[in-house]
Coordinates of C-alpha atoms and ligand atoms in Angstrom, one line a residue:
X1 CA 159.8 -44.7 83.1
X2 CA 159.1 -48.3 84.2
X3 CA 155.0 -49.2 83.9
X4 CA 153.6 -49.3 87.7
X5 CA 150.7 -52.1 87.2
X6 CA 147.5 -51.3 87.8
X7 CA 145.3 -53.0 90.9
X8 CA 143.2 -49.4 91.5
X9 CA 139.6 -50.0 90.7
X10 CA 140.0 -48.7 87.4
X11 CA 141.3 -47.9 84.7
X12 CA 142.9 -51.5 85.3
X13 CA 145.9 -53.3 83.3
X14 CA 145.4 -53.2 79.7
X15 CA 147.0 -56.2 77.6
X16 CA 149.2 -55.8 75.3
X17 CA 146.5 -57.3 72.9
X18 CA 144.2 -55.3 73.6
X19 CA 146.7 -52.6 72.7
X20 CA 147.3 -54.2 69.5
X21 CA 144.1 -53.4 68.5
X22 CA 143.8 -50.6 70.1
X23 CA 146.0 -49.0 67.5
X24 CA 144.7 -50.7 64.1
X25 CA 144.6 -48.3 61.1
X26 CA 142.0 -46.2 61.2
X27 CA 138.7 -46.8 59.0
X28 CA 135.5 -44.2 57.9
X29 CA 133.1 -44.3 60.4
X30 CA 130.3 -44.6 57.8
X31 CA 132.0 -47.3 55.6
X32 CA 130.9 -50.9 55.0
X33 CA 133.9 -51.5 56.9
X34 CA 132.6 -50.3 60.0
X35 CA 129.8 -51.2 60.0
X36 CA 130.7 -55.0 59.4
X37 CA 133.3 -54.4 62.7
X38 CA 130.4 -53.4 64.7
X39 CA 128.3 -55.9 63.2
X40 CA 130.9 -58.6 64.2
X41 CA 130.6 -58.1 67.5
X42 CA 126.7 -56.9 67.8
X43 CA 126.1 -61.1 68.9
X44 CA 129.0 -61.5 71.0
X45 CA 127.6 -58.3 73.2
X46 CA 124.2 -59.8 73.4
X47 CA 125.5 -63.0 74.4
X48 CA 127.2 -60.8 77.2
X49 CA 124.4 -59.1 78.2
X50 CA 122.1 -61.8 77.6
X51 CA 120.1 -59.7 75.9
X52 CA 118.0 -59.5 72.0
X53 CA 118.4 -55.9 72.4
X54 CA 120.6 -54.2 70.0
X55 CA 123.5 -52.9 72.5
X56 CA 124.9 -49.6 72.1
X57 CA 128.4 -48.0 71.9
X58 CA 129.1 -44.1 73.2
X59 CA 132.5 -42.6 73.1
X60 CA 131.9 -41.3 76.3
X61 CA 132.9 -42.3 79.9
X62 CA 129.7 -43.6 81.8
X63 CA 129.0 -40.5 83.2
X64 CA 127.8 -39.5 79.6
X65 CA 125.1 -42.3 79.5
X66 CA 124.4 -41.9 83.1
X67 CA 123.1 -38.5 82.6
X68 CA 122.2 -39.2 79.5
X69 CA 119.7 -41.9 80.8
X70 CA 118.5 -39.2 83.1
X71 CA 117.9 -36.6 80.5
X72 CA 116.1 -39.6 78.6
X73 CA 113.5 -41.2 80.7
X74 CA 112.8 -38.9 83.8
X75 CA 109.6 -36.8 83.0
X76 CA 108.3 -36.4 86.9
X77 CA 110.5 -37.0 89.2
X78 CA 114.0 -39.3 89.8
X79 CA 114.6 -41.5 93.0
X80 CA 118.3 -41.7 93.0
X81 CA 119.2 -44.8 95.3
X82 CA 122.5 -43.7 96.9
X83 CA 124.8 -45.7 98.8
X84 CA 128.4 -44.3 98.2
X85 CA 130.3 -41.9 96.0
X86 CA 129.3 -42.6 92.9
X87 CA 125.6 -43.6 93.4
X88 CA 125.4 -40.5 95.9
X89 CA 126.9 -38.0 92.9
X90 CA 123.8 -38.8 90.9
X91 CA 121.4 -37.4 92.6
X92 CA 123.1 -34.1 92.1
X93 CA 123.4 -34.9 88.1
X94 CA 119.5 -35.4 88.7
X95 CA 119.5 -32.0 89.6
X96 CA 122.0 -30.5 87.3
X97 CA 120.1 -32.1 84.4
X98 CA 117.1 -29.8 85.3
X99 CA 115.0 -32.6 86.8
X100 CA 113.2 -32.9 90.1
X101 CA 114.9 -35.6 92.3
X102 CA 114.9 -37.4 95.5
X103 CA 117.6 -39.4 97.3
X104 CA 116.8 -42.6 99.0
X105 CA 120.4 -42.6 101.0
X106 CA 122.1 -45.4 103.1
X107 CA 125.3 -45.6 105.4
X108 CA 128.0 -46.2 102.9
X109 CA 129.2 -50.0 103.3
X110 CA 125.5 -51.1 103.6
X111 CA 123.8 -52.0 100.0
X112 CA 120.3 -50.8 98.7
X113 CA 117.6 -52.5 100.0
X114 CA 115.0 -53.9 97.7
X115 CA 112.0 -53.0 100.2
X116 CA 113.6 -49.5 100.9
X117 CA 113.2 -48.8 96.8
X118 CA 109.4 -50.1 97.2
X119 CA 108.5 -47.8 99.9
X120 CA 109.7 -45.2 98.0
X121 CA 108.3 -45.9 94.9
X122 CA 105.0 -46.5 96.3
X123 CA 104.5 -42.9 96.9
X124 CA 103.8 -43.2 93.5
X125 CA 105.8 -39.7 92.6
X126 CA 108.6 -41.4 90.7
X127 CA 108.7 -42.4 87.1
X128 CA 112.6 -43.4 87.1
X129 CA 115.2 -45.1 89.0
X130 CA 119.2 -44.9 89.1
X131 CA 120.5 -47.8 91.3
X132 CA 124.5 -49.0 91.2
X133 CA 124.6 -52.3 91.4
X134 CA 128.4 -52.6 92.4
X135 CA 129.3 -49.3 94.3
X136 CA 133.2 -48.9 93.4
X137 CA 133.8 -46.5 96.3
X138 CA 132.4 -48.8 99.5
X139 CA 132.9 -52.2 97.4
X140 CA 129.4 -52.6 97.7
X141 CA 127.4 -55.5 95.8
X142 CA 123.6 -54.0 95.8
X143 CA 121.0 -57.3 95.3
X144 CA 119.9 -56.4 91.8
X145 CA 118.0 -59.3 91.4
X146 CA 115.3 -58.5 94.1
X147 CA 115.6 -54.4 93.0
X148 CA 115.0 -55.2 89.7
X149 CA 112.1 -58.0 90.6
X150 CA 110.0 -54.3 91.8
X151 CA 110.1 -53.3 88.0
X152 CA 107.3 -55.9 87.8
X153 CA 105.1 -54.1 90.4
X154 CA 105.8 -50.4 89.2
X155 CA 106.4 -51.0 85.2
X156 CA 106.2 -47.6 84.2
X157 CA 108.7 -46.5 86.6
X158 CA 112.3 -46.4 84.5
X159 CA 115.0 -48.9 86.3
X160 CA 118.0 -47.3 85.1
X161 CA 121.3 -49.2 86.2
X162 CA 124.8 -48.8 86.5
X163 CA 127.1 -51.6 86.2
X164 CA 129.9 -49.7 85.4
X165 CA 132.4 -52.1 87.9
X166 CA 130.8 -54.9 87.2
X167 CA 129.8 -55.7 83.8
X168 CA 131.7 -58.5 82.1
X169 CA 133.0 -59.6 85.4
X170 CA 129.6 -60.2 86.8
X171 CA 127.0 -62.5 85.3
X172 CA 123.8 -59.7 84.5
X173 CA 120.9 -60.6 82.9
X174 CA 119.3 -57.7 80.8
X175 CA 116.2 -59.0 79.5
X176 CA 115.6 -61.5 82.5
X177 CA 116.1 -58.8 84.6
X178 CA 113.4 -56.6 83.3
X179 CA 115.1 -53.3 83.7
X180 CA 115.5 -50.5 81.5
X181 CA 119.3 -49.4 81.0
X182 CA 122.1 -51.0 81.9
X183 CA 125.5 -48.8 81.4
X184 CA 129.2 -49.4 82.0
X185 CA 132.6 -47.6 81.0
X186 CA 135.4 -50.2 79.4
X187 CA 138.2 -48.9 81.3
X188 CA 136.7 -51.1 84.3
X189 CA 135.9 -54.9 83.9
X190 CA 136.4 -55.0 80.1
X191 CA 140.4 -53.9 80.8
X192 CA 140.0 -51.6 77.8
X193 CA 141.5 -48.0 77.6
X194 CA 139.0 -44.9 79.2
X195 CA 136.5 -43.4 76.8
X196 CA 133.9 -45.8 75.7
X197 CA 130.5 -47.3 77.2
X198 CA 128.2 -49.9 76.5
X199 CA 125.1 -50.3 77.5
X200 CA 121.7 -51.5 76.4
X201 CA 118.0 -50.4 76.6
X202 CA 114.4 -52.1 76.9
X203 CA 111.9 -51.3 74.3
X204 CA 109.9 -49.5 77.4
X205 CA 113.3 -47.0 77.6
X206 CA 113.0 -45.9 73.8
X207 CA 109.4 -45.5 73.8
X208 CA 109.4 -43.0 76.7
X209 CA 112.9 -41.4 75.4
X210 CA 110.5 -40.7 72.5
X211 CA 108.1 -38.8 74.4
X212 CA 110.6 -36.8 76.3
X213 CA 111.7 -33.3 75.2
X214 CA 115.3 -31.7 75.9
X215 CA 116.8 -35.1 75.6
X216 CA 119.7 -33.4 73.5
X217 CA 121.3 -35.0 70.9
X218 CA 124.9 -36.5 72.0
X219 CA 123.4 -39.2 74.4
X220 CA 119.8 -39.4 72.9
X221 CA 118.8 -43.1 73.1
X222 CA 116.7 -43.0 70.1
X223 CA 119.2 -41.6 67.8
X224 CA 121.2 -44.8 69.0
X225 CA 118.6 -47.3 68.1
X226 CA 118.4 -45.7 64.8
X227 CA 121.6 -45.8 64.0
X228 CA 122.9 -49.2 66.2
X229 CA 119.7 -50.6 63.6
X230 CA 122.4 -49.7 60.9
X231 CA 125.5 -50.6 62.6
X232 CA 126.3 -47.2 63.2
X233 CA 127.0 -44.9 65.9
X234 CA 125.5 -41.5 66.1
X235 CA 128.3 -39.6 65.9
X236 CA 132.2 -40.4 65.0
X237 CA 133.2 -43.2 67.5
X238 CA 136.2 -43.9 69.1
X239 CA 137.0 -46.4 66.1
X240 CA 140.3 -47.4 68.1
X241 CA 137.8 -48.9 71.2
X242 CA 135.8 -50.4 69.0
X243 CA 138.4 -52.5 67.3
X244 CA 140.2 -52.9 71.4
X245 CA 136.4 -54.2 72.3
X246 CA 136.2 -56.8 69.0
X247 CA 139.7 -58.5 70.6
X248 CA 138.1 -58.2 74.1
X249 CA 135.4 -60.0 73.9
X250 CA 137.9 -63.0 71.7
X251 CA 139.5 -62.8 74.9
X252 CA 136.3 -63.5 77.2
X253 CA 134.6 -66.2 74.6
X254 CA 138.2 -67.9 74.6
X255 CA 137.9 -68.0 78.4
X256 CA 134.0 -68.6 78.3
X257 CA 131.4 -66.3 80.4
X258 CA 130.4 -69.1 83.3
X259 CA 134.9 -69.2 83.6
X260 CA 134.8 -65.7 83.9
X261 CA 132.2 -65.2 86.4
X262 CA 134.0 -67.6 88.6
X263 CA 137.2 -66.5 87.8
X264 CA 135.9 -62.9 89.5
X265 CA 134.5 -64.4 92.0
X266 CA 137.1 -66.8 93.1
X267 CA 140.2 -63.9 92.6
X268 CA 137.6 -61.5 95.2
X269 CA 137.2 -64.4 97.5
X270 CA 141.0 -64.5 97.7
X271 CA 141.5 -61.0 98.1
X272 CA 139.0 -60.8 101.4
X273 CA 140.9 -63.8 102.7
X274 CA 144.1 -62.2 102.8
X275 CA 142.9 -58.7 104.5
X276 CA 141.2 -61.0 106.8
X277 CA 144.5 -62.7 107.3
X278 CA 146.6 -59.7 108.0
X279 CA 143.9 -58.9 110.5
X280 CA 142.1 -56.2 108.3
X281 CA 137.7 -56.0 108.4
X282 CA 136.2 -56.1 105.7
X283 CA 133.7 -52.4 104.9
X284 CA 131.2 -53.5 103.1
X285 CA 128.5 -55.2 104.8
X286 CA 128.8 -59.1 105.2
X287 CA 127.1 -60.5 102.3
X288 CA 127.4 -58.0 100.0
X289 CA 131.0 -57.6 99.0
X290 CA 132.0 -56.6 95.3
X291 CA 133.3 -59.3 93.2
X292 CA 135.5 -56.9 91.2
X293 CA 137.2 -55.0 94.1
X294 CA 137.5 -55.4 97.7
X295 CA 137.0 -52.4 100.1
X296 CA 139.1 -53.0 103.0
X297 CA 138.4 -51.0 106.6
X298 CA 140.9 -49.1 107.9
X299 CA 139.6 -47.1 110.5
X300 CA 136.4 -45.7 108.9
X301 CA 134.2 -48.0 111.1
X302 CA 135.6 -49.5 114.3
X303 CA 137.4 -53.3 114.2
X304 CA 140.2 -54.5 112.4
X305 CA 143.8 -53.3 111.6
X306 CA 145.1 -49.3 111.2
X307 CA 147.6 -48.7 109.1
X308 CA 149.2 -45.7 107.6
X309 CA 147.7 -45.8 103.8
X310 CA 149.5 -43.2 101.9
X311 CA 152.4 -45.0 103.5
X312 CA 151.6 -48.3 102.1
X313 CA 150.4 -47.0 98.8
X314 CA 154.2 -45.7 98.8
X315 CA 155.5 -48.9 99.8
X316 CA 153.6 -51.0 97.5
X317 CA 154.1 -48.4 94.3
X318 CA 157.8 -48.6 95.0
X319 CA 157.4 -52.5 94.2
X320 CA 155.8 -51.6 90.7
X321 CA 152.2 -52.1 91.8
X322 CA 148.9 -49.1 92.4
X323 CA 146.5 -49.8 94.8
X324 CA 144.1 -47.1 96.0
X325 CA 144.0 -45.2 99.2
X326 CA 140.2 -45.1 99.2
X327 CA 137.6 -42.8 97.5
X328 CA 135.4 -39.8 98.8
X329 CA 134.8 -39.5 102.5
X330 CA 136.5 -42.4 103.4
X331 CA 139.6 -41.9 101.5
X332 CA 142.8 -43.1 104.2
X333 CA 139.8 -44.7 106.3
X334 CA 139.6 -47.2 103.7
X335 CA 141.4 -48.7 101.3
X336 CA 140.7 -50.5 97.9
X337 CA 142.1 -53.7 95.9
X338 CA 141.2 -54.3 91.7
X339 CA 141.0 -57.9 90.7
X340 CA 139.0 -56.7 88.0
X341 CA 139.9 -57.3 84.2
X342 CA 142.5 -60.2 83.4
X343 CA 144.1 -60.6 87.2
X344 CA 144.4 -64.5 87.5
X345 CA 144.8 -66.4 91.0
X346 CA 148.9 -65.8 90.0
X347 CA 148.7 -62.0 89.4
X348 CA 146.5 -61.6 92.4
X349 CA 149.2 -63.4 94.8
X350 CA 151.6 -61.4 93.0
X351 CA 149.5 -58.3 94.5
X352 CA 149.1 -60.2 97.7
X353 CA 153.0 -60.9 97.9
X354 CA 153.6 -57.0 97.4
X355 CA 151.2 -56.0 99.9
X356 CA 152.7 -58.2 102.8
X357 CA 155.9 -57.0 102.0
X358 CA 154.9 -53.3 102.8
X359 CA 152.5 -54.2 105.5
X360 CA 156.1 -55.2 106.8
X361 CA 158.1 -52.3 106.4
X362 CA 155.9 -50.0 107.7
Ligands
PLP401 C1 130.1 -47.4 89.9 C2 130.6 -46.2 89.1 N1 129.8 -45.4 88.4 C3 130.2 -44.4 87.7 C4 131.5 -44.1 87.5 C5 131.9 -42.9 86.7 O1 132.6 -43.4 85.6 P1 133.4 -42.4 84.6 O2 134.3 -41.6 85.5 O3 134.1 -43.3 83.8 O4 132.4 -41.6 83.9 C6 132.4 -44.8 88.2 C7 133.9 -44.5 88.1 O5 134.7 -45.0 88.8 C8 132.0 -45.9 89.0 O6 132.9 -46.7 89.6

């Protein structure tokens, strides 16, 4: 069967590099040899993440750290900042996970508020955060800088952040930023395969994992300092991801982090020009679009162009390229376009091409 291409918000288009590697012959996961691949590219995530902190690998998909963060570092209660599908789900992990929790919930297409989240905490009942800083379901960009700026006034409250759609692509901080996790799942921004996260810690993180019971074993963060101090992984890895993440990260240094960045932000730019130039709106809230995806309206809030999406999903698929139909509660009412991963200003008006074409048949 020919290979539709993949412009859904993830998983995205995997290279045939990546590939490559994917597939290498498979090593112990407790041999030198391992440990010198994860070694090799300890620096080159630290560079990403701008970060001193050793950064961790799970062979999980980021829901595994995301409730693992939870299970981790909330001891009193959880203020789960919700905003959209994803970022609404956790408050009801939260709960799942045993803990007491509280939603601090927006109209999807609008972003989290910095002086919302210091209302909140100023209750002084919280002692953890989850905030998503790109919301994949409304396209949502969430200021992180000025959420993050609160850890200062509330330091023993836990910032725990997901960046699953927007690490790599966009430039984040980790130790500048002051927060306490930062997660995201490769089959997004990286352009790797499903089944592996990264993500990092502060030292503030591992010291209260440390006092927390229950934290299980599978996602606890201390047993992944201990063994990341080792260049090892708690349990068995996926070794495949590991060596598919080593020729990544070739691939972004090749290119250079700044030229990435801008490359993201240049291809999303491009994408809200051209639903603006079929007529489309834009959901998100003006000035807070994603840089890795673009959200278009299509219905789910009044202006713009209707069209029939299952219908153009058709269309478009029939010319060898996915796009999504929307996620959640405003799935048809929206619809959503990846330039995350290795789309170029070429493959994107490749995308752009196909979609005019089916805009015009239906
Ligand atoms: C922002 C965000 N967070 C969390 C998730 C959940 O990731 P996974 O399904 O890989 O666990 C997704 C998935 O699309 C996401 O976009």
């Amino acid at each position: 069967m020919a290979h539709v291409k993949l412009h859904i918000p993830g998983p995205v288009e995997v290279s045939e590099k990546t590939f490559q590697a994917f597939r290498s012959p498979m090593i112990g996961h407790r041999g030198q040899e391992f440990k010198d691949l994860y070694a090799s590219i300890q620096p080159q995530l630290q560079q990403l993440l701008y970060t001193k902190q050793l950064v961790y690998l799970s062979t999980s998909s980021a829901w595994g750290v995301m409730e693992g963060a939870i299970r981790n570092l909330v001891s009193r209660k959880v203020l789960n900042c919700m905003c959209g599908a994803f970022s609404d789900k956790w408050l009801d992990v939260s709960k799942r996970c045993g803990k007491e929790a509280e939603g601090l919930q927006v109209e999807w297409g609008s972003p989290i508020r910095a002086e919302a989240v210091d209302r909140k905490l100023a209750t002084g009942q919280f002692d953890a955060l989850t905030v998503i800083h790109n919301e994949t379901s409304t396209g949502v960009m969430s200021p992180l800088e000025e959420i993050a700026a609160l850890k200062q006034k509330y330091p023993d409250v836990m910032f725990i952040v997901d960046a699953v759609s927007s690490m790599s692509a966009v430039k984040l901080e980790f130790d500048r930023l002051g927060v306490d996790v930062l997660l995201a799942g490769t089959q997004k921004a990286f352009a790797m395969p499903p089944g592996l996260s990264i993500f990092v810690c502060s030292p503030a993180a591992l010291a209260k994992a440390a006092t927390v019971n229950d934290r299980g074993y599978y996602f606890d963060l201390v047993e992944f300092q201990k063994n990341a101090e080792k260049s090892m992984t708690p349990s068995t890895p996926s070794i495949g991801h590991i060596y598919a993440l080593q020729s990544k990260l070739e691939d972004f240094f090749a290119e250079g982090l700044e030229a990435r960045f801008a490359r993201h932000a240049r291809t999303a730019q491009m994408t809200r020009d051209w639903a603006k130039g079929q007529g489309f709106d834009l959901f998100p809230e003006q000035g807070f679009e994603s840089q890795t995806l673009t959200t278009i309206n299509n219905g789910a809030k009044p202006g713009g162009r209707v069209v029939d999406v299952p219908k153009l999903v058709k269309l478009v698929k029939q010319q060898g390229i996915l796009i999504n139909g929307g996620y959640g509660k405003i799935k048809g009412t929206t619809f959503r376009l990846s330039n995350m991963g290795d789309e170029t200003d070429a493959t994107m008006r490749q995308l752009y091409a196909a979609m005019d074409t089916a805009l015009k048949q239906l």
